[in-house]
XYZ file of C-alpha atoms in Angstrom:
737
model
C 152.947 39.844 89.234
C 152.475 42.186 92.119
C 153.508 45.170 89.257
C 151.030 43.625 87.128
C 148.390 43.726 89.749
C 149.243 47.297 90.648
C 148.933 48.299 86.922
C 145.692 46.961 86.256
C 144.075 48.667 89.547
C 145.884 51.721 88.245
C 144.204 51.481 84.940
C 140.889 51.087 86.304
C 140.903 54.118 88.491
C 141.921 56.068 85.526
C 138.858 54.693 83.703
C 136.391 55.404 86.147
C 137.838 58.935 86.720
C 137.441 59.466 82.794
C 133.779 57.824 82.761
C 133.061 60.351 86.077
C 134.615 63.385 84.197
C 132.530 62.803 81.348
C 129.235 62.300 83.212
C 130.380 65.984 84.617
C 130.859 67.253 81.587
C 127.719 65.914 79.649
C 125.637 66.690 82.626
C 122.571 68.540 81.539
C 122.558 71.917 83.298
C 119.301 73.196 84.863
C 119.193 76.979 84.655
C 116.944 78.846 86.894
C 116.105 82.404 86.555
C 115.622 85.111 89.146
C 113.768 88.555 88.349
C 113.642 91.273 90.779
C 110.922 93.760 91.508
C 111.373 97.528 90.512
C 108.029 98.625 88.875
C 108.402 99.793 85.504
C 111.704 98.952 85.477
C 110.759 95.298 85.675
C 110.021 95.932 81.905
C 113.583 94.967 81.053
C 112.895 91.504 82.301
C 111.206 90.878 78.807
C 114.326 92.349 76.938
C 116.700 89.926 79.011
C 113.743 86.765 77.860
C 114.358 87.946 74.376
C 118.718 87.831 74.764
C 117.893 84.522 76.070
C 115.939 83.013 73.697
C 118.157 84.151 70.935
C 121.524 82.688 72.873
C 119.082 79.224 72.913
C 119.185 78.873 76.693
C 116.285 76.793 77.931
C 114.670 78.193 81.237
C 114.223 75.424 83.589
C 112.737 77.103 86.700
C 111.531 80.959 87.437
C 110.979 82.920 90.794
C 110.357 86.724 90.602
C 108.996 89.568 93.001
C 106.543 92.172 91.787
C 106.748 92.891 88.376
C 109.507 90.256 88.148
C 106.454 87.862 89.159
C 104.396 89.310 86.605
C 106.875 88.566 83.857
C 107.944 85.871 85.286
C 104.603 84.023 85.673
C 103.816 85.092 82.243
C 106.805 83.231 80.695
C 106.563 80.309 83.145
C 102.740 79.949 81.833
C 104.369 79.408 78.230
C 104.510 82.377 76.323
C 107.478 83.970 74.463
C 109.527 86.929 75.040
C 107.728 88.157 71.602
C 104.121 87.386 73.293
C 104.989 89.000 76.318
C 105.780 92.503 74.947
C 102.606 91.728 72.900
C 100.643 91.137 75.981
C 102.465 94.121 78.216
C 100.915 96.413 75.446
C 97.899 95.288 75.923
C 97.873 95.383 79.624
C 98.349 99.210 79.159
C 100.170 99.834 82.761
C 100.610 103.481 81.725
C 97.052 103.976 82.973
C 97.693 101.719 86.254
C 97.090 104.551 88.382
C 94.237 106.250 86.239
C 92.231 102.876 86.652
C 88.420 103.318 86.603
C 85.931 101.028 86.475
C 83.798 102.242 83.112
C 80.617 104.465 83.866
C 78.334 101.506 81.918
C 79.393 99.031 84.560
C 78.247 101.140 87.742
C 74.795 100.533 88.768
C 72.500 103.019 88.092
C 72.112 104.618 91.614
C 76.140 104.961 91.716
C 76.368 106.159 87.950
C 73.937 109.144 88.675
C 75.926 110.299 91.808
C 79.529 108.908 91.238
C 82.486 110.980 90.117
C 81.560 114.405 92.453
C 84.348 113.507 94.570
C 88.047 114.371 95.174
C 88.961 112.817 98.784
C 87.808 109.742 99.803
C 87.846 108.521 103.858
C 86.728 104.993 105.128
C 85.204 104.898 108.344
C 85.126 101.616 110.347
C 84.176 101.594 113.983
C 82.955 105.376 113.639
C 86.915 105.963 113.250
C 88.403 107.626 110.343
C 91.277 105.893 108.534
C 93.219 106.140 105.057
C 92.737 104.010 102.166
C 94.724 101.095 101.811
C 95.659 101.883 98.471
C 94.879 104.154 95.741
C 93.858 101.624 93.052
C 93.313 97.675 93.112
C 94.660 96.974 89.808
C 91.366 95.729 88.568
C 91.585 96.125 84.748
C 95.184 94.997 84.586
C 94.610 91.942 86.696
C 91.278 91.302 84.504
C 93.606 90.862 81.682
C 96.166 88.811 83.650
C 93.381 86.456 84.295
C 92.702 86.197 80.806
C 96.073 85.343 79.459
C 96.522 82.901 82.121
C 93.170 80.877 81.175
C 95.269 78.287 79.623
C 97.022 76.989 83.129
C 93.947 78.288 85.228
C 93.214 74.249 86.178
C 97.090 74.049 87.446
C 97.115 74.539 91.163
C 100.763 73.499 91.757
C 103.083 76.112 89.983
C 105.577 73.233 89.943
C 103.355 71.735 87.242
C 103.390 74.665 85.292
C 105.470 74.633 81.769
C 108.134 76.086 83.397
C 108.399 75.815 87.690
C 107.226 79.070 89.221
C 107.697 80.796 92.629
C 106.860 84.229 93.443
C 107.137 86.318 97.032
C 104.850 88.713 98.395
C 104.963 90.195 102.200
C 102.311 89.158 105.285
C 101.069 92.630 105.842
C 99.984 91.625 109.364
C 103.444 90.389 110.907
C 106.229 91.372 107.941
C 106.844 87.903 107.068
C 107.972 86.491 103.730
C 105.007 84.168 101.846
C 106.364 82.231 99.103
C 103.165 81.670 96.340
C 103.871 78.292 94.796
C 100.259 77.285 94.399
C 96.958 78.301 93.847
C 95.710 80.381 91.287
C 98.711 82.030 89.015
C 97.061 85.252 88.023
C 96.118 85.741 92.121
C 99.498 84.831 92.914
C 101.141 87.579 90.691
C 98.489 90.088 91.707
C 99.525 89.778 95.534
C 103.509 89.920 94.462
C 102.990 92.897 92.392
C 100.535 94.880 95.218
C 102.871 98.055 95.768
C 102.420 99.811 99.108
C 100.326 102.634 99.291
C 99.732 102.339 95.621
C 97.907 98.973 95.127
C 95.371 97.848 98.038
C 96.496 94.352 99.674
C 94.982 91.176 98.835
C 93.367 88.435 100.942
C 95.026 84.873 100.239
C 94.245 82.105 102.529
C 93.440 84.386 105.140
C 96.531 86.499 104.994
C 96.814 90.187 103.868
C 99.490 90.204 101.175
C 101.381 92.664 99.599
C 104.764 93.511 97.128
C 107.190 90.769 97.858
C 109.742 93.424 97.675
C 109.926 94.792 101.282
C 111.203 91.421 102.311
C 112.933 89.411 99.424
C 113.371 91.607 96.255
C 115.478 88.991 94.623
C 114.569 85.513 95.514
C 117.546 83.919 94.801
C 118.083 81.122 97.458
C 114.268 80.284 96.842
C 114.802 79.524 93.173
C 117.792 77.261 93.880
C 115.998 75.411 96.072
C 113.690 74.322 93.042
C 116.725 72.239 91.688
C 118.815 74.900 89.626
C 122.291 74.265 88.713
C 122.929 77.478 87.235
C 121.316 81.278 88.343
C 120.847 83.916 86.084
C 119.990 86.664 88.398
C 118.198 90.069 86.863
C 118.136 92.947 89.062
C 116.530 95.925 87.824
C 116.637 97.552 91.231
C 119.144 100.460 92.361
C 122.079 100.061 95.136
C 121.670 103.126 96.344
C 119.223 105.679 98.143
C 118.148 108.781 96.953
C 119.978 112.423 98.163
C 117.837 114.816 99.898
C 118.461 116.959 97.060
C 116.732 114.322 94.940
C 113.726 113.845 96.764
C 111.758 116.657 95.064
C 108.508 114.529 93.657
C 105.982 112.178 95.416
C 107.454 109.179 93.100
C 110.887 109.314 94.278
C 109.698 109.775 97.952
C 107.712 106.623 97.703
C 110.354 104.619 96.267
C 112.764 105.735 99.064
C 110.413 104.483 101.603
C 110.149 100.779 99.940
C 113.820 101.109 99.080
C 114.653 101.218 102.825
C 113.638 97.612 103.088
C 115.173 96.540 99.751
C 118.696 98.159 100.263
C 120.363 96.370 102.797
C 123.880 94.594 103.414
C 121.948 91.209 102.997
C 119.958 92.257 99.721
C 123.466 93.843 98.207
C 125.690 90.210 98.760
C 122.675 88.425 96.680
C 124.377 89.174 93.580
C 127.166 87.092 94.578
C 124.759 84.335 95.119
C 124.028 83.758 91.180
C 126.455 82.632 88.714
C 125.507 85.165 86.165
C 124.204 88.613 87.425
C 122.366 91.168 84.971
C 121.812 94.492 85.921
C 119.754 96.644 83.577
C 119.527 100.035 85.238
C 119.429 103.378 84.097
C 118.701 106.763 85.721
C 116.553 107.632 83.035
C 113.764 105.289 84.119
C 112.057 105.420 87.923
C 109.564 103.044 89.248
C 106.351 104.830 87.727
C 107.814 105.087 84.162
C 105.337 103.080 82.384
C 105.004 105.147 79.598
C 108.529 104.332 78.900
C 107.886 100.583 78.206
C 109.463 99.672 74.845
C 112.841 101.934 76.005
C 113.029 99.868 79.271
C 112.543 96.594 77.207
C 115.169 97.433 74.652
C 117.405 98.652 78.047
C 117.183 95.046 79.382
C 117.724 93.594 75.924
C 120.928 95.633 75.309
C 122.377 94.694 78.390
C 121.481 91.223 77.983
C 123.567 91.248 74.971
C 126.917 92.216 76.508
C 126.662 88.940 78.268
C 125.818 86.744 75.153
C 129.143 84.635 74.932
C 128.563 83.504 78.374
C 124.845 83.017 77.680
C 125.652 80.811 74.385
C 127.910 79.203 76.399
C 125.571 78.038 79.088
C 123.259 76.743 76.201
C 125.929 74.617 75.031
C 125.861 72.694 78.405
C 122.596 72.204 77.836
C 121.910 68.696 76.087
C 118.442 67.551 76.207
C 116.312 68.214 73.023
C 114.848 71.641 72.929
C 111.103 71.720 73.650
C 109.299 72.272 70.173
C 107.930 76.201 70.732
C 104.316 76.491 70.449
C 102.207 79.125 70.361
C 99.686 79.713 73.552
C 96.048 79.678 72.261
C 93.989 82.010 74.142
C 90.013 81.408 73.115
C 88.383 84.658 73.388
C 84.691 83.214 73.580
C 83.551 80.406 75.455
C 80.286 78.440 76.358
C 79.857 79.109 80.423
C 79.881 75.516 81.821
C 79.074 76.489 85.669
C 79.513 79.598 87.554
C 80.469 79.214 91.256
C 80.675 81.918 93.627
C 82.948 81.708 97.404
C 83.071 84.002 100.316
C 79.941 85.738 99.988
C 77.655 85.771 102.949
C 75.123 88.654 102.837
C 74.788 88.138 98.905
C 73.277 85.238 97.529
C 74.012 83.622 94.126
C 70.871 85.478 92.308
C 71.928 88.742 93.153
C 75.795 87.744 92.060
C 74.540 86.595 88.709
C 72.288 89.267 88.142
C 75.214 91.981 88.989
C 77.658 89.840 86.309
C 74.876 89.476 83.852
C 75.946 85.472 83.666
C 74.370 82.238 82.915
C 75.175 79.042 82.407
C 74.877 77.941 78.730
C 75.694 81.489 77.511
C 78.540 82.305 75.006
C 80.581 85.274 76.344
C 83.688 86.655 75.694
C 86.616 87.272 78.022
C 86.047 91.049 77.827
C 82.084 90.414 78.760
C 83.357 88.536 81.739
C 85.520 91.295 82.623
C 82.673 93.816 82.643
C 80.867 91.522 84.880
C 83.921 91.619 87.547
C 83.746 95.249 87.133
C 80.358 95.418 87.881
C 80.738 93.055 91.097
C 83.697 95.737 92.375
C 81.540 98.988 91.133
C 78.681 97.725 94.062
C 81.501 98.715 96.666
C 80.288 95.862 98.676
C 83.304 93.339 97.970
C 87.424 94.282 98.534
C 88.447 91.158 96.810
C 86.671 89.611 93.308
C 89.016 87.520 92.090
C 88.458 85.285 89.150
C 89.626 82.272 86.929
C 88.091 80.161 84.040
C 88.899 76.716 83.800
C 88.678 75.400 80.211
C 87.387 72.357 79.163
C 87.661 72.597 75.491
C 85.376 75.680 74.245
C 83.567 75.670 77.667
C 84.583 77.058 80.772
C 83.756 76.758 84.539
C 83.795 80.157 85.978
C 85.085 80.580 89.702
C 84.626 83.632 91.540
C 86.619 84.315 94.975
C 84.508 86.975 96.970
C 85.737 88.882 100.218
C 82.730 91.093 101.435
C 83.851 94.820 101.985
C 83.931 95.343 106.035
C 84.469 99.229 105.277
C 80.741 99.938 104.902
C 81.187 103.853 105.404
C 82.918 106.693 103.650
C 83.275 110.500 104.031
C 83.673 112.152 100.592
C 84.924 115.776 99.724
C 84.502 117.598 96.629
C 84.205 121.046 95.208
C 81.575 122.800 92.866
C 81.386 125.728 91.352
C 79.225 127.682 88.441
C 77.163 130.686 87.770
C 73.920 129.629 89.180
C 74.764 128.211 92.803
C 78.443 129.629 93.074
C 80.852 127.945 95.040
C 80.690 125.276 97.485
C 82.557 122.541 99.417
C 80.690 119.401 98.643
C 80.477 116.562 101.888
C 79.172 113.207 101.394
C 78.474 110.267 103.961
C 77.690 106.989 102.585
C 76.869 103.749 104.215
C 75.829 100.396 103.436
C 73.743 97.589 105.174
C 72.311 99.647 107.622
C 69.306 97.851 107.548
C 69.340 94.999 104.815
C 72.171 93.461 103.231
C 71.708 95.322 99.772
C 70.719 98.650 100.808
C 72.726 101.642 100.292
C 72.384 105.548 102.081
C 74.297 108.585 100.461
C 73.832 112.066 102.013
C 75.346 115.026 100.185
C 75.537 118.207 101.428
C 77.085 121.480 99.649
C 78.035 124.259 102.283
C 78.807 127.354 100.593
C 76.799 130.522 99.220
C 73.723 128.484 98.730
C 73.129 125.743 100.915
C 71.571 122.522 99.437
C 71.365 118.585 100.407
C 70.546 115.470 98.764
C 69.812 112.240 101.164
C 68.962 108.999 98.954
C 68.438 105.639 100.682
C 67.893 103.002 98.145
C 67.699 99.155 98.482
C 69.170 97.648 95.511
C 67.406 94.528 94.420
C 68.754 94.256 90.919
C 66.404 93.366 87.893
C 63.798 92.829 90.828
C 61.835 95.470 92.287
C 63.993 98.006 94.078
C 62.621 100.848 96.608
C 64.035 104.206 97.681
C 63.506 107.380 99.710
C 65.397 110.609 98.303
C 65.271 113.918 100.163
C 66.937 117.463 98.282
C 66.946 121.085 99.164
C 68.262 123.476 96.587
C 68.203 127.133 96.510
C 70.170 130.163 94.888
C 69.848 134.046 94.394
C 69.321 135.056 91.080
C 69.206 138.503 89.166
C 66.215 138.196 87.320
C 65.416 139.534 84.162
C 62.731 137.973 82.509
C 61.215 139.091 79.091
C 57.448 139.302 78.550
C 57.878 138.158 74.861
C 59.981 134.772 75.897
C 59.096 133.896 79.286
C 55.636 132.687 81.142
C 56.948 134.492 84.458
C 55.359 137.610 85.229
C 57.208 140.858 85.409
C 56.910 141.114 89.257
C 59.186 138.537 89.434
C 62.002 140.546 87.923
C 64.221 141.657 91.168
C 67.780 142.127 91.258
C 67.572 139.341 94.251
C 65.326 136.753 93.447
C 65.399 133.577 96.189
C 64.608 130.606 95.090
C 64.241 127.258 96.930
C 63.121 123.612 96.324
C 62.360 121.260 98.969
C 61.354 117.657 97.332
C 60.536 114.445 98.793
C 60.385 111.277 96.621
C 59.303 107.570 97.300
C 60.603 105.656 94.392
C 60.049 101.934 93.151
C 62.451 100.860 90.572
C 63.373 98.045 87.847
C 66.850 98.032 86.874
C 68.291 96.071 83.853
C 72.120 95.356 82.862
C 72.695 98.740 85.074
C 72.374 100.492 81.699
C 68.495 100.668 81.964
C 66.058 101.485 84.455
C 62.140 102.006 84.742
C 60.314 103.307 87.521
C 57.557 104.817 89.137
C 56.703 107.049 92.375
C 55.120 109.841 94.151
C 56.510 113.367 94.984
C 56.037 116.157 96.949
C 57.531 119.600 96.038
C 57.563 122.532 98.209
C 58.611 125.837 95.635
C 59.179 128.937 97.440
C 60.444 132.529 95.365
C 61.224 135.635 97.223
C 62.090 139.111 96.809
C 65.290 139.346 98.870
C 65.779 142.990 98.487
C 65.754 144.216 102.255
C 63.596 147.234 101.164
C 60.957 144.820 99.351
C 61.669 141.860 101.469
C 58.550 139.344 100.675
C 57.734 136.053 99.320
C 56.101 136.204 95.768
C 55.174 132.643 95.699
C 55.008 129.583 97.927
C 53.345 126.445 96.866
C 52.860 122.529 97.758
C 53.025 120.232 94.644
C 51.682 116.777 95.073
C 52.243 114.171 91.959
C 53.045 110.672 90.789
C 55.681 110.468 88.232
C 57.193 107.170 85.989
C 60.425 106.948 84.073
C 62.280 105.282 81.650
C 66.158 105.525 81.692
C 69.145 104.053 79.603
C 72.700 105.636 79.896
C 75.530 104.237 78.475
C 77.861 107.453 78.039
C 81.454 106.951 79.127
C 81.553 110.028 81.098
C 78.786 112.552 82.177
C 80.238 116.026 81.056
C 82.427 114.774 78.068
C 81.421 111.561 76.795
C 83.280 110.148 73.745
C 81.003 107.191 73.294
C 77.685 105.898 74.672
C 73.658 106.535 74.576
C 71.323 108.246 76.833
C 67.545 108.125 76.656
C 64.913 108.907 78.986
C 61.336 109.305 78.795
C 59.849 111.333 82.109
C 56.034 111.515 82.970
C 54.509 113.270 85.816
C 51.054 113.279 86.860
C 50.663 116.528 88.885
C 47.719 116.029 91.237
C 47.659 118.860 93.709
C 48.918 122.149 94.266
C 48.190 124.597 97.130
C 48.891 128.212 96.774
C 46.771 131.438 96.750
C 47.414 132.722 93.040
C 46.446 130.281 90.286
C 43.362 128.013 90.700
C 44.264 124.435 89.744
C 43.185 121.233 88.123
C 45.269 117.941 87.577
C 47.322 117.753 84.695
C 49.929 115.527 83.041
C 53.363 116.522 81.847
C 55.884 114.726 79.910
C 59.637 114.494 78.481
C 61.370 112.940 76.068
C 65.692 113.205 76.075
C 68.006 111.605 73.753
C 71.521 111.878 73.146
C 74.377 109.829 71.439
C 77.885 110.275 71.501
C 80.459 108.834 69.046
C 84.221 109.134 68.013
C 85.529 110.694 64.707
C 89.199 108.979 64.508
C 91.440 109.308 67.735
C 91.087 112.561 69.147
C 87.350 113.729 67.686
C 83.979 113.079 69.266
C 80.576 114.257 68.444
C 77.699 114.546 70.955
C 74.094 115.042 69.545
C 71.130 115.786 71.487
C 67.374 116.298 71.324
C 64.849 116.724 73.940
C 61.001 117.776 74.037
C 58.554 118.365 76.995
C 54.891 118.890 76.690
C 52.322 119.888 79.203
C 48.616 118.335 78.314
C 46.574 121.137 79.728
C 46.464 125.106 79.641
C 46.267 125.422 83.249
C 49.868 125.298 84.114
C 51.848 126.865 86.716
C 55.061 129.137 85.713
C 57.191 127.596 88.362
C 56.098 124.416 86.777
C 56.627 125.183 82.943
C 59.617 124.441 81.016
C 62.369 127.015 80.938
C 65.364 127.237 78.787
C 68.962 129.191 79.181
C 72.004 128.913 80.604
C 75.487 127.081 79.893
C 75.623 125.354 83.118
C 74.257 122.023 82.349
C 71.812 122.949 85.087
C 68.997 120.444 84.879
C 67.111 121.547 87.752
C 63.498 120.090 87.675
C 62.215 121.644 84.158
C 65.128 124.075 84.154
C 67.212 123.189 81.264
C 70.014 124.750 79.801
C 70.293 126.869 76.628
C 73.661 128.491 75.071
C 73.692 132.232 74.659
C 70.372 132.933 77.254
C 70.506 133.883 80.608
C 69.413 131.078 83.293
C 65.405 130.453 82.777
C 65.228 133.043 79.917
C 62.840 131.697 77.378
C 59.586 129.596 79.129
C 56.761 127.832 77.899
C 54.171 125.042 78.471
C 55.957 123.107 75.658
C 59.298 123.082 73.963
C 61.642 121.255 71.546
C 65.266 121.729 71.509
C 68.266 120.088 69.223
C 72.044 120.136 69.767
C 75.206 118.940 68.487
C 78.659 119.669 70.059
C 81.884 118.865 68.386
C 85.333 117.894 70.817
C 88.924 117.568 70.157
C 90.766 116.322 72.751
C 93.761 118.235 72.026
C 96.021 116.439 75.310
C 95.130 113.515 77.559
C 91.505 114.561 79.200
C 91.769 117.953 77.754
C 89.037 119.151 75.431
C 88.498 121.958 72.943
C 85.186 122.046 71.186
C 82.307 124.082 69.764
C 78.386 123.690 69.947
C 75.417 124.882 68.505
C 71.450 124.349 69.958
C 68.001 125.428 68.251
C 64.891 125.112 69.921
C 61.134 126.225 69.908
C 59.389 127.026 73.220
C 55.480 127.611 72.864
C 52.089 126.766 74.352
C 51.718 123.676 72.579
C 54.371 122.802 69.596
C 52.163 120.283 68.158
C 49.081 122.724 67.420
C 50.306 123.874 64.115
C 53.215 121.614 63.478
C 55.416 124.422 62.471
C 58.248 123.007 64.488
C 61.085 125.471 62.892
C 58.836 128.785 63.160
C 60.048 131.475 66.066
C 63.262 129.198 66.683
C 65.761 130.380 69.374
C 69.762 129.459 68.400
C 72.554 129.551 70.476
C 76.102 128.602 69.833
C 79.274 128.158 72.301
C 82.842 127.419 72.073
C 84.225 125.616 75.204
C 87.462 124.689 76.810
C 86.948 121.533 79.515
C 89.485 119.239 81.087
C 88.860 116.337 83.534
C 91.262 116.461 86.232
C 91.652 114.564 89.615
C 89.667 117.204 91.627
C 86.990 117.035 88.912
C 85.950 118.351 85.611
C 86.203 121.963 84.495
C 84.892 123.789 81.550
C 84.821 127.049 80.170
C 82.281 128.450 78.058
C 81.637 131.291 75.691
C 78.190 131.574 74.091
C 76.069 133.928 71.997
C 72.670 134.093 70.752
C 71.594 136.208 67.713
C 68.635 137.211 69.719
C 70.528 138.354 72.734
C 72.607 141.651 72.933
C 76.003 140.327 74.799
C 77.823 136.767 74.885
C 77.464 135.065 78.194
C 80.633 134.056 79.794
C 80.271 131.058 82.346
C 83.062 128.932 84.200
C 81.737 125.373 85.617
C 83.970 123.235 88.240
C 83.095 120.134 89.609
C 79.878 118.166 88.822
C 76.266 119.584 88.639
C 74.634 118.811 92.172
């Protein structure tokens, strides 16, 4: 009997053991995916995802750092590997460092004076400091916000289609910050804020930068989500560069960041994952963003070497596969509501005016991104983070702002042209001096010809804005005016004619959509001309001129000197009320100008720019220094002095003029151009008298070579006019000021 009981108990234990083994064998394997940081090398993660999909693996958890956070976050939100490849191309990482807010989205008072500076130094509490980064990552993050719109209402990242976390670094204390809730695009932005390159971002009162500084391979964090099996993809190098390899800024930056990443602790993390994939190549570095497809292919091929293991993992996942569905991203939506947070000095009216949004309006995500750009362009904010919560075809827009506590900057640039010669441009700008929306910019050129431009402006957007401006400009010129062409008398012909103009303005302005402005004001000019030759030193002209003026301006050119697209229009009017000088009796009169320009592309590399302008004085009683004067190739639009190819500066003059021109540019290398241009003009006392617009026409032609450089634009021009004997060669560097 005892033997029978023993056999029954033994058989029961064997049955229970077999059942336990069956449960273990049939257990559904939960796979966690760990993506490291590595800049452009992180594109390899996309290739690994492609291989995982081909193997049939279902990813249950994802964690990543830096570029691993970008790729992992997009995958966690529901995209396939192929969709992320398409998104990566659209994000245009190649231009990450060249990021620039479109000129058409900049406020008018900034658009007219921006892009002149090479170096910018923040000033806080009267102390100089260094910028916290080269870029905000605005353009890329605007698109990331668009591509995560379908999960923008999810605050807990565990509720995403795939639970997700990413890692950032608290810049204040160096501690690790796990980002597993909040706005997905904002968390990705923080995790990928590469030190010294991308500016830090503030989340929950913490100033955050790239998580690679504290945890570039978050293995334990993904395991804690509930993963049974960890696949780790590490694109980082395990070795520091040797001293002979540290010959570039890119490698030095990589080396500095790698000090924190390559430690005994981090090097052992590969042993904590079940499958370690290491797609690395000496061919690529952190900033190889132009090698997107090649790096994706590297990740794919590296993962294929583990395909047997990947398929074996997939076989241990027994639950039904989720049906794959393409993420639907709406390009346009109806604005259901708009909410701002974080702004103390700027009311909703100002913010809405800058964004050009209103409830009920149908907008595209591109229009929304432009509105975000316009807020950035004011330089009033250090953070502009947005998300759209969709409800059918409607979207609620939420904008989180942090006001910029750096209100002053010193900027430095350089400039050279044939008229003003060379100089160092120094600018001091400051905001909120008296009012919350005021702006002061003071430019001075220190060089052969000192000049300055001081502009104080109270920006009320579409409402009436007010400003005061003071400018001083001077140059010396070897004058050789021709009585047949010019209204200047021969006594102005000196080898060293000194000209100066001191102008003060009071200005009132309305701005609509940052591209169109209309305004009016009062102006005083002090104009002086001297013969500066020592043996004949004397003032030949000095006069005070008082006038009222009005204008309308529209400017959507994408670049001031080398526009490819856009339109510009100006209508200017002066009513000269008074003039004090001892040479010519004066009666009040009016003067007007119209200027038109249009630029458009012809294919990928060619662009055409068409310009036309006209000026008319409504009086016979004018003064030569207030007449219109054409000549010079330097875009030197100084008062009524207008450029014209093939003629010396101010060589043609009259009380009225009509000028048209066209130039064709070919971009033979990125931001480098070669082109040809032609102009025709007629200058008379009154071009409307006989309507013979094409009689006595002046023509000029040029070939030019130009480039946009980090130090400013460079343009070299060779111009010739049939009525002139010799061609004119000119060089211009920097922007006209």
